[in-house]
Amino acid sequence: MPKVTKKELKRESLLNQGVTMLMGQGYHGTGLQEILNAANIPKGSFYNYFGSKENFGAEVIQHYIDPFITQLAAHLQQSETDALSAIRRYFGELIVELEKNEFKGGCLLGNLMGEIGDSSEICRKSLQFAVGRYRDLLQSGLAKAQQQGTVRSDKTTEEMADLLINTWQGALLRMKIEKSSVPAKQCCKNLLEDFFKP
Amino acid sequence: MPKVTKKELKRESLLNQGVTMLMGQGYHGTGLQEILNAANIPKGSFYNYFGSKENFGAEVIQHYIDPFITQLAAHLQQSETDALSAIRRYFGELIVELEKNEFKGGCLLGNLMGEIGDSSEICRKSLQFAVGRYRDLLQSGLAKAQQQGTVRSDKTTEEMADLLINTWQGALLRMKIEKSSVPAKQCCKNLLEDFFKP
DNA sequence: GCTTATAATATGACCGGTCGTATTAATGCG
DNA sequence: CGCATTAATACGACCGGTCATATTATAAGC
């Protein structure tokens, strides 16, 4: 595989810092300069990597969801675990991470949907694409679980995946203001261990 | 009842404009000047009504939830309707309003939880209080419905109210980026007409 | 391979503007 | 006229983005 250039390293550093800071302070609450300071990149250089802050935001969104998709896919690919258990384990791991992080941040997708979902068309589309990618993977996991007989068959897996994602998003918002992982745990218990069961 | 003073009128106008603009553009995406222009109030006067932008934000949050609580309470007080039907009708009305508004804005509580839930302690507490008020009212409605035998009794009404609010919040975020009320409708269908049923 | 010219890339000072808040001035009322 | 209230103005900081310039990379000729 081709060697990663210095430019690509810097670009990725910007994206990583962008994820961290937009999660903590939101899109408009975070100035470019703060991100550039953290990534040690001068202002003028930023525009070699990204056309604008808005374009940068759209790419931060994709950069954010990538590891979640990788992690969920890895769970689903484990052949010795049934799909529903894989999904439960995946969310279990997320909850452990959120507790470690003292309930801060939540989900960047949810945060930005709320903040700039109406005001940035570029970011709205990036969010829609990211949520779609994530939801499609969850849906394929639920479909597998249906085949394995561990999930109810009278509801479409699209609808169940949507419900799961929406409830999870709402639970993470509650988590932030109540500083507790109880909402996230209840989401998993009520849907994955109750409502979705045959 | 005492006559409403001019000062109170101006204060309420600021809060109304604040709700509208924070919904559309978020907290940090909306400057005070924009709100003051819309309310026709000079910059210096703002500080007669509110100690800071942050305090203003916290009061906008309470001002935002008040009519929802009033509307839901009115539904629940109608003696000729059972509680579950009242809740369904309430959410049905919200969906109609959201469709009329072309799926913009969503829920200010959800938006601000995501954007400033970690960065403003004053607003976090206001959000927590507002969500608590709303949830408690929903919980009392679900408790009534349990008494009437229209809602399952093997789950606490606190937990069901939490699940309903969290899923609704997540559904409204999806609504914004997909410009569709389907997520909100699915939330009601799956929870109020399925999962919560005895 | 070295030197020079050219092209590409990187950069930080600067721009015009707005920010939230503090200070000062003006106005209204008893 | 004095005090309270309201409003105008000022302030220091920061915003996203631009651009003239500096630096680095590449190409061409010998």
Coordinates of C-alpha atoms (C1' of nucleotides) in Angstrom, one line a residue:
Chain A
M1 CA 0.0 0.0 0.0
P2 CA 1.2 3.5 -0.8
K3 CA 3.1 5.5 1.8
V4 CA 1.1 8.0 3.6
T5 CA 2.3 11.5 2.8
K6 CA 2.9 14.2 5.3
K7 CA 0.1 16.2 3.8
E8 CA -2.3 13.3 4.4
L9 CA -1.1 13.1 8.0
K10 CA -1.7 16.7 8.6
R11 CA -5.2 16.5 7.1
E12 CA -6.1 13.6 9.3
S13 CA -4.7 15.4 12.3
L14 CA -7.1 18.3 11.5
L15 CA -10.0 15.9 11.2
N16 CA -9.2 14.2 14.5
Q17 CA -8.9 17.5 16.3
G18 CA -12.1 18.6 14.6
V19 CA -14.0 15.6 15.8
T20 CA -12.8 16.2 19.4
M21 CA -13.6 19.9 19.5
L22 CA -16.9 19.9 17.6
M23 CA -18.0 17.2 20.0
G24 CA -17.2 19.3 23.0
Q25 CA -18.2 22.8 21.8
G26 CA -20.4 22.4 18.7
Y27 CA -19.8 23.7 15.2
H28 CA -20.2 27.5 15.8
G29 CA -18.8 27.3 19.3
T30 CA -15.5 26.2 17.9
G31 CA -13.3 28.6 15.9
L32 CA -11.0 27.4 13.2
Q33 CA -8.0 28.9 15.1
E34 CA -8.6 26.7 18.0
I35 CA -8.6 23.5 15.9
L36 CA -5.5 24.8 14.0
N37 CA -3.7 25.5 17.3
A38 CA -4.4 22.0 18.5
A39 CA -3.2 20.4 15.2
N40 CA -0.2 22.8 15.0
I41 CA -1.2 24.0 11.5
P42 CA -1.1 27.6 10.3
K43 CA -4.3 29.3 9.2
G44 CA -3.4 29.8 5.6
S45 CA -2.5 26.2 5.3
F46 CA -6.0 25.1 6.3
Y47 CA -7.3 26.1 2.9
N48 CA -5.0 23.8 1.1
Y49 CA -6.7 20.9 2.8
F50 CA -10.3 22.1 3.0
G51 CA -12.2 24.6 0.9
S52 CA -14.0 26.1 3.8
K53 CA -15.0 25.5 7.4
E54 CA -18.3 24.2 6.2
N55 CA -16.6 21.7 3.9
F56 CA -14.3 20.7 6.8
G57 CA -17.4 20.1 9.0
A58 CA -18.9 17.8 6.4
E59 CA -15.7 15.8 6.3
V60 CA -15.4 15.7 10.1
I61 CA -18.8 14.1 10.1
Q62 CA -17.7 11.2 7.8
H63 CA -14.4 10.9 9.7
Y64 CA -16.4 10.6 12.9
I65 CA -18.7 7.8 11.9
D66 CA -16.0 5.6 10.2
P67 CA -14.6 3.9 13.3
F68 CA -18.1 3.2 14.6
I69 CA -19.0 1.5 11.3
T70 CA -15.7 -0.4 11.5
Q71 CA -16.3 -1.5 15.1
L72 CA -19.9 -2.6 14.4
A73 CA -18.9 -4.5 11.2
A74 CA -16.2 -6.3 13.2
H75 CA -18.7 -7.4 15.7
L76 CA -21.1 -8.6 13.0
Q77 CA -18.3 -10.5 11.2
Q78 CA -17.5 -12.7 14.2
S79 CA -18.9 -16.0 13.1
E80 CA -19.2 -17.4 16.6
T81 CA -21.6 -14.8 17.8
D82 CA -25.2 -14.4 16.6
A83 CA -26.1 -11.1 15.1
L84 CA -28.3 -9.8 17.9
S85 CA -25.7 -10.6 20.5
A86 CA -23.1 -8.9 18.4
I87 CA -25.2 -5.8 18.2
R88 CA -25.8 -5.8 22.0
R89 CA -22.1 -6.3 22.6
Y90 CA -21.3 -3.4 20.3
F91 CA -23.6 -1.0 22.2
G92 CA -22.3 -2.4 25.4
E93 CA -18.8 -1.3 24.4
L94 CA -20.1 2.1 23.5
I95 CA -21.7 2.5 26.9
V96 CA -18.4 1.6 28.6
E97 CA -16.6 4.2 26.6
L98 CA -19.2 6.9 27.4
E99 CA -18.9 6.1 31.1
K100 CA -15.1 6.4 30.8
N101 CA -15.6 9.7 29.1
E102 CA -17.8 10.9 32.0
F103 CA -20.8 11.2 29.7
K104 CA -19.4 14.1 27.7
G105 CA -19.8 14.6 24.0
G106 CA -22.5 12.1 23.2
C107 CA -22.8 11.5 19.5
L108 CA -21.4 14.1 17.1
L109 CA -24.0 13.2 14.5
G110 CA -26.9 13.9 16.9
N111 CA -25.2 17.1 18.2
L112 CA -24.7 18.5 14.7
M113 CA -28.1 17.4 13.4
G114 CA -29.6 19.6 16.1
E115 CA -27.3 22.5 15.8
I116 CA -26.8 23.0 12.0
G117 CA -29.2 20.5 10.5
D118 CA -31.3 23.5 9.2
S119 CA -28.5 26.0 8.5
S120 CA -25.9 24.1 6.5
E121 CA -27.0 22.2 3.5
I122 CA -23.6 20.7 2.9
C123 CA -23.4 19.4 6.5
R124 CA -27.1 18.3 6.4
K125 CA -26.3 16.1 3.4
S126 CA -23.1 14.7 5.0
L127 CA -25.1 13.9 8.2
Q128 CA -27.8 12.2 6.2
F129 CA -25.2 10.1 4.4
A130 CA -23.4 9.2 7.6
V131 CA -26.6 8.2 9.4
G132 CA -27.6 6.3 6.3
R133 CA -24.4 4.3 6.2
Y134 CA -24.7 3.5 9.9
R135 CA -28.3 2.6 9.7
D136 CA -27.8 0.4 6.7
L137 CA -25.2 -1.6 8.6
L138 CA -27.4 -1.9 11.6
Q139 CA -30.3 -3.0 9.4
S140 CA -28.2 -5.7 7.8
G141 CA -27.3 -6.9 11.3
L142 CA -30.9 -7.0 12.3
A143 CA -31.8 -8.8 9.1
K144 CA -29.2 -11.5 9.9
A145 CA -30.7 -11.7 13.4
Q146 CA -34.2 -12.2 11.9
Q147 CA -32.8 -15.0 9.8
Q148 CA -31.4 -16.5 13.0
G149 CA -34.7 -16.2 14.6
T150 CA -33.6 -14.0 17.4
V151 CA -35.5 -10.9 16.2
R152 CA -39.2 -10.5 15.5
S153 CA -40.2 -10.9 11.8
D154 CA -43.4 -8.9 11.8
K155 CA -41.5 -5.6 11.5
T156 CA -39.1 -4.5 8.8
T157 CA -35.5 -4.4 9.8
E158 CA -35.4 -0.9 8.3
E159 CA -37.9 0.3 10.7
M160 CA -36.2 -1.4 13.7
A161 CA -32.8 0.0 12.7
D162 CA -34.4 3.5 12.5
L163 CA -36.0 3.2 15.8
L164 CA -32.8 1.9 17.4
I165 CA -30.7 4.8 16.0
N166 CA -33.3 7.5 16.9
T167 CA -33.7 6.2 20.4
W168 CA -30.0 5.9 20.9
Q169 CA -29.5 9.5 19.7
G170 CA -32.1 10.8 22.1
A171 CA -30.6 8.7 24.9
L172 CA -27.2 10.2 24.4
L173 CA -28.6 13.7 24.6
R174 CA -30.2 12.8 27.9
M175 CA -27.0 11.3 29.0
K176 CA -25.2 14.6 28.5
I177 CA -27.6 16.6 30.6
E178 CA -28.1 14.0 33.3
K179 CA -24.6 12.8 33.4
S180 CA -25.7 9.2 33.4
S181 CA -25.6 6.2 31.1
V182 CA -29.0 5.0 32.3
P183 CA -30.8 6.3 29.2
A184 CA -28.4 4.5 26.9
K185 CA -28.8 1.3 28.9
Q186 CA -32.5 1.6 28.9
C187 CA -32.5 2.1 25.1
C188 CA -30.7 -1.2 24.6
K189 CA -32.7 -3.1 27.2
N190 CA -36.1 -1.9 25.9
L191 CA -35.4 -2.4 22.2
L192 CA -32.7 -5.1 21.8
E193 CA -33.9 -7.2 24.8
D194 CA -37.6 -6.6 24.6
F195 CA -39.3 -4.9 21.7
F196 CA -37.2 -6.5 19.0
K197 CA -37.5 -10.0 20.4
P198 CA -39.8 -12.5 18.6
Chain B
M1 CA -54.7 39.9 37.3
P2 CA -52.2 42.6 37.3
K3 CA -51.6 44.6 34.1
V4 CA -48.6 43.5 32.1
T5 CA -46.0 46.2 32.0
K6 CA -44.2 47.3 28.9
K7 CA -41.0 45.9 30.3
E8 CA -42.6 42.5 30.6
L9 CA -43.9 42.7 27.1
K10 CA -40.4 43.5 25.8
R11 CA -38.9 40.7 27.8
E12 CA -41.4 38.3 26.4
S13 CA -40.7 39.5 22.9
L14 CA -37.0 38.8 23.4
L15 CA -37.8 35.3 24.6
N16 CA -40.1 34.7 21.6
Q17 CA -37.5 35.8 19.1
G18 CA -34.9 33.9 21.0
V19 CA -36.9 30.7 20.7
T20 CA -37.3 31.2 17.0
M21 CA -33.7 32.0 16.2
L22 CA -32.0 29.5 18.5
M23 CA -34.2 26.9 16.9
G24 CA -33.1 27.8 13.4
Q25 CA -29.5 28.6 13.9
G26 CA -28.5 27.2 17.3
Y27 CA -27.1 29.0 20.3
H28 CA -23.6 30.1 19.1
G29 CA -24.9 30.5 15.5
T30 CA -27.2 33.3 16.7
G31 CA -25.8 36.6 17.9
L32 CA -27.5 38.8 20.4
Q33 CA -27.7 41.6 17.8
E34 CA -29.8 39.5 15.5
I35 CA -32.3 38.7 18.2
L36 CA -32.3 42.4 19.4
N37 CA -32.9 43.6 15.8
A38 CA -35.9 41.3 15.5
A39 CA -37.3 42.4 18.8
N40 CA -36.5 46.0 18.2
I41 CA -34.6 46.4 21.4
P42 CA -31.3 48.2 21.8
K43 CA -28.2 46.3 22.8
G44 CA -27.7 48.2 26.1
S45 CA -31.3 47.4 27.1
F46 CA -30.8 43.7 26.8
Y47 CA -28.9 43.7 30.1
N48 CA -31.8 45.2 31.9
Y49 CA -33.8 42.1 31.2
F50 CA -31.1 39.4 31.3
G51 CA -27.8 39.2 33.1
S52 CA -26.0 37.6 30.1
K53 CA -26.6 35.7 26.9
E54 CA -26.1 32.5 28.8
N55 CA -28.8 33.4 31.3
F56 CA -31.0 34.4 28.4
G57 CA -30.5 31.0 26.8
A58 CA -31.5 29.3 30.0
E59 CA -34.7 31.3 30.1
V60 CA -35.4 30.7 26.4
I61 CA -35.4 27.0 27.2
Q62 CA -38.1 27.3 29.9
H63 CA -40.1 29.7 27.7
Y64 CA -39.9 27.2 24.9
I65 CA -41.2 24.2 26.8
D66 CA -44.1 26.0 28.6
P67 CA -46.6 25.9 25.7
F68 CA -45.9 22.2 25.1
I69 CA -46.6 21.4 28.8
T70 CA -49.8 23.5 28.6
Q71 CA -50.9 21.7 25.4
L72 CA -50.2 18.3 26.8
A73 CA -51.9 19.1 30.1
A74 CA -54.9 20.3 28.2
H75 CA -55.2 17.0 26.4
L76 CA -54.8 15.0 29.5
Q77 CA -57.5 17.0 31.3
Q78 CA -60.1 16.3 28.8
S79 CA -62.3 13.9 30.7
E80 CA -63.9 12.3 27.7
T81 CA -60.7 11.0 26.4
D82 CA -58.6 8.2 27.9
A83 CA -55.0 9.2 28.7
L84 CA -53.3 7.1 26.0
S85 CA -55.5 8.6 23.3
A86 CA -54.9 12.0 24.7
I87 CA -51.1 11.5 24.5
R88 CA -51.5 10.1 20.9
R89 CA -53.6 13.1 19.9
Y90 CA -51.1 15.4 21.4
F91 CA -48.2 14.0 19.4
G92 CA -50.4 13.9 16.4
E93 CA -50.9 17.6 16.7
L94 CA -47.1 18.1 17.0
I95 CA -46.6 16.2 13.8
V96 CA -49.0 18.3 11.9
E97 CA -47.3 21.4 13.1
L98 CA -43.9 20.0 12.1
E99 CA -45.1 19.2 8.7
K100 CA -46.6 22.7 8.3
N101 CA -43.2 24.0 9.3
E102 CA -41.5 21.9 6.6
F103 CA -39.6 19.8 9.2
K104 CA -37.5 22.7 10.3
G105 CA -36.3 23.4 13.9
G106 CA -37.2 20.2 15.5
C107 CA -37.1 20.4 19.3
L108 CA -35.1 23.2 20.8
L109 CA -34.4 21.1 23.9
G110 CA -32.8 18.4 21.8
N111 CA -30.9 20.8 19.7
L112 CA -29.4 22.6 22.6
M113 CA -28.7 19.5 24.6
G114 CA -26.5 18.5 21.7
E115 CA -24.8 21.8 21.1
I116 CA -24.2 23.2 24.5
G117 CA -25.0 20.4 26.9
D118 CA -21.3 20.1 27.8
S119 CA -20.2 23.7 27.6
S120 CA -22.8 25.7 29.5
E121 CA -23.6 24.5 33.0
I122 CA -26.4 27.1 33.4
C123 CA -28.1 25.9 30.2
R124 CA -27.5 22.2 31.0
K125 CA -29.4 22.7 34.3
S126 CA -32.2 24.6 32.6
L127 CA -32.4 21.8 30.0
Q128 CA -32.5 19.2 32.7
F129 CA -35.2 21.0 34.5
A130 CA -37.3 21.5 31.3
V131 CA -37.0 17.9 30.2
G132 CA -37.8 16.8 33.8
R133 CA -41.0 18.9 33.8
Y134 CA -42.1 17.5 30.4
R135 CA -41.2 14.0 31.3
D136 CA -43.0 14.1 34.6
L137 CA -46.2 15.2 32.9
L138 CA -45.9 12.5 30.3
Q139 CA -45.2 10.0 33.1
S140 CA -48.4 11.1 34.9
G141 CA -50.3 10.6 31.7
L142 CA -48.9 7.1 31.2
A143 CA -49.7 6.3 34.9
K144 CA -53.3 7.3 34.2
A145 CA -53.3 5.2 31.1
Q146 CA -52.0 2.2 33.2
Q147 CA -54.9 2.7 35.6
Q148 CA -57.2 2.7 32.7
G149 CA -55.7 -0.5 31.4
T150 CA -54.6 0.8 28.1
V151 CA -50.9 0.7 28.9
R152 CA -48.8 -2.3 30.0
S153 CA -48.2 -2.6 33.7
D154 CA -45.0 -4.6 33.8
K155 CA -42.9 -1.5 33.1
T156 CA -42.6 1.6 35.2
T157 CA -44.2 4.7 33.7
E158 CA -41.0 6.6 34.4
E159 CA -39.1 4.3 32.1
M160 CA -41.7 4.4 29.4
A161 CA -41.9 8.2 29.6
D162 CA -38.1 8.4 29.3
L163 CA -38.1 6.1 26.3
L164 CA -40.8 8.1 24.6
I165 CA -39.0 11.4 25.1
N166 CA -35.7 10.1 24.0
T167 CA -37.1 8.4 20.9
W168 CA -39.1 11.5 20.1
Q169 CA -35.9 13.6 20.4
G170 CA -34.0 11.3 18.1
A171 CA -36.8 11.2 15.7
L172 CA -36.9 15.0 15.4
L173 CA -33.2 15.1 14.6
R174 CA -33.7 12.6 11.8
M175 CA -36.7 14.6 10.6
K176 CA -34.5 17.6 10.1
I177 CA -31.9 15.9 8.0
E178 CA -34.3 13.8 6.0
K179 CA -37.1 16.4 5.8
S180 CA -39.7 13.9 6.6
S181 CA -42.1 13.3 9.5
V182 CA -41.8 9.5 9.0
P183 CA -39.4 9.1 12.0
A184 CA -41.8 11.0 14.3
K185 CA -44.7 8.9 13.1
Q186 CA -42.8 5.7 13.6
C187 CA -41.9 6.7 17.1
C188 CA -45.6 7.1 18.0
K189 CA -46.6 4.0 16.2
N190 CA -43.9 1.7 17.6
L191 CA -44.2 3.0 21.2
L192 CA -47.7 4.3 21.8
E193 CA -49.5 1.8 19.6
D194 CA -47.3 -1.2 20.1
F195 CA -44.6 -1.4 22.8
F196 CA -46.5 0.3 25.5
K197 CA -49.7 -1.7 24.8
P198 CA -50.6 -4.3 27.4
Chain C
dG1 C1' 24.8 15.9 -11.4
dC2 C1' 24.4 20.8 -11.0
dT3 C1' 22.3 25.2 -11.7
dT4 C1' 18.7 28.0 -12.9
dA5 C1' 14.0 28.9 -14.0
dT6 C1' 9.4 27.9 -13.2
dA7 C1' 5.5 26.1 -10.8
dA8 C1' 3.3 24.5 -6.8
dT9 C1' 2.5 24.8 -2.1
dA10 C1' 2.5 26.9 2.5
dT11 C1' 2.0 30.7 5.4
dG12 C1' 0.8 34.6 8.7
dA13 C1' -0.5 39.3 8.6
dC14 C1' -4.4 41.4 7.6
dC15 C1' -9.3 42.4 6.3
dG16 C1' -13.9 43.7 7.4
dG17 C1' -16.9 42.3 10.4
dT18 C1' -19.4 40.7 14.6
dC19 C1' -19.2 39.1 19.2
dG20 C1' -20.7 39.7 24.4
dT21 C1' -20.2 42.8 27.9
dA22 C1' -18.9 47.2 30.2
dT23 C1' -19.2 52.0 30.5
dT24 C1' -21.2 56.3 29.8
dA25 C1' -25.0 59.3 28.3
dA26 C1' -29.8 60.3 27.8
dT27 C1' -34.5 60.0 29.2
dG28 C1' -38.5 59.6 32.2
dC29 C1' -40.9 60.0 36.4
dG30 C1' -42.2 61.4 41.0
Chain D
dC1 C1' -34.1 68.2 40.7
dG2 C1' -32.6 63.7 41.9
dC3 C1' -33.0 59.1 41.2
dA4 C1' -34.1 55.1 38.4
dT5 C1' -34.5 53.3 34.1
dT6 C1' -33.3 52.8 29.4
dA7 C1' -30.3 53.3 25.6
dA8 C1' -26.1 54.7 23.0
dT9 C1' -21.5 53.9 22.6
dA10 C1' -17.0 51.9 23.4
dC11 C1' -14.1 48.0 24.2
dG12 C1' -11.1 44.1 23.6
dA13 C1' -11.4 39.8 21.6
dC14 C1' -12.3 36.8 18.1
dC15 C1' -14.5 35.3 13.7
dG16 C1' -13.9 33.1 8.6
dG17 C1' -11.6 34.0 4.9
dT18 C1' -8.0 36.4 1.7
dC19 C1' -3.7 37.5 -0.3
dA20 C1' 1.1 39.0 -1.0
dT21 C1' 5.0 36.7 0.0
dA22 C1' 8.1 33.0 1.3
dT23 C1' 9.4 28.3 0.8
dT24 C1' 9.7 24.0 -1.4
dA25 C1' 9.3 21.0 -5.4
dT26 C1' 9.9 20.1 -10.1
dA27 C1' 11.5 20.7 -14.8
dA28 C1' 14.8 22.0 -18.2
dG29 C1' 19.3 22.8 -20.1
dC30 C1' 24.0 22.0 -20.0

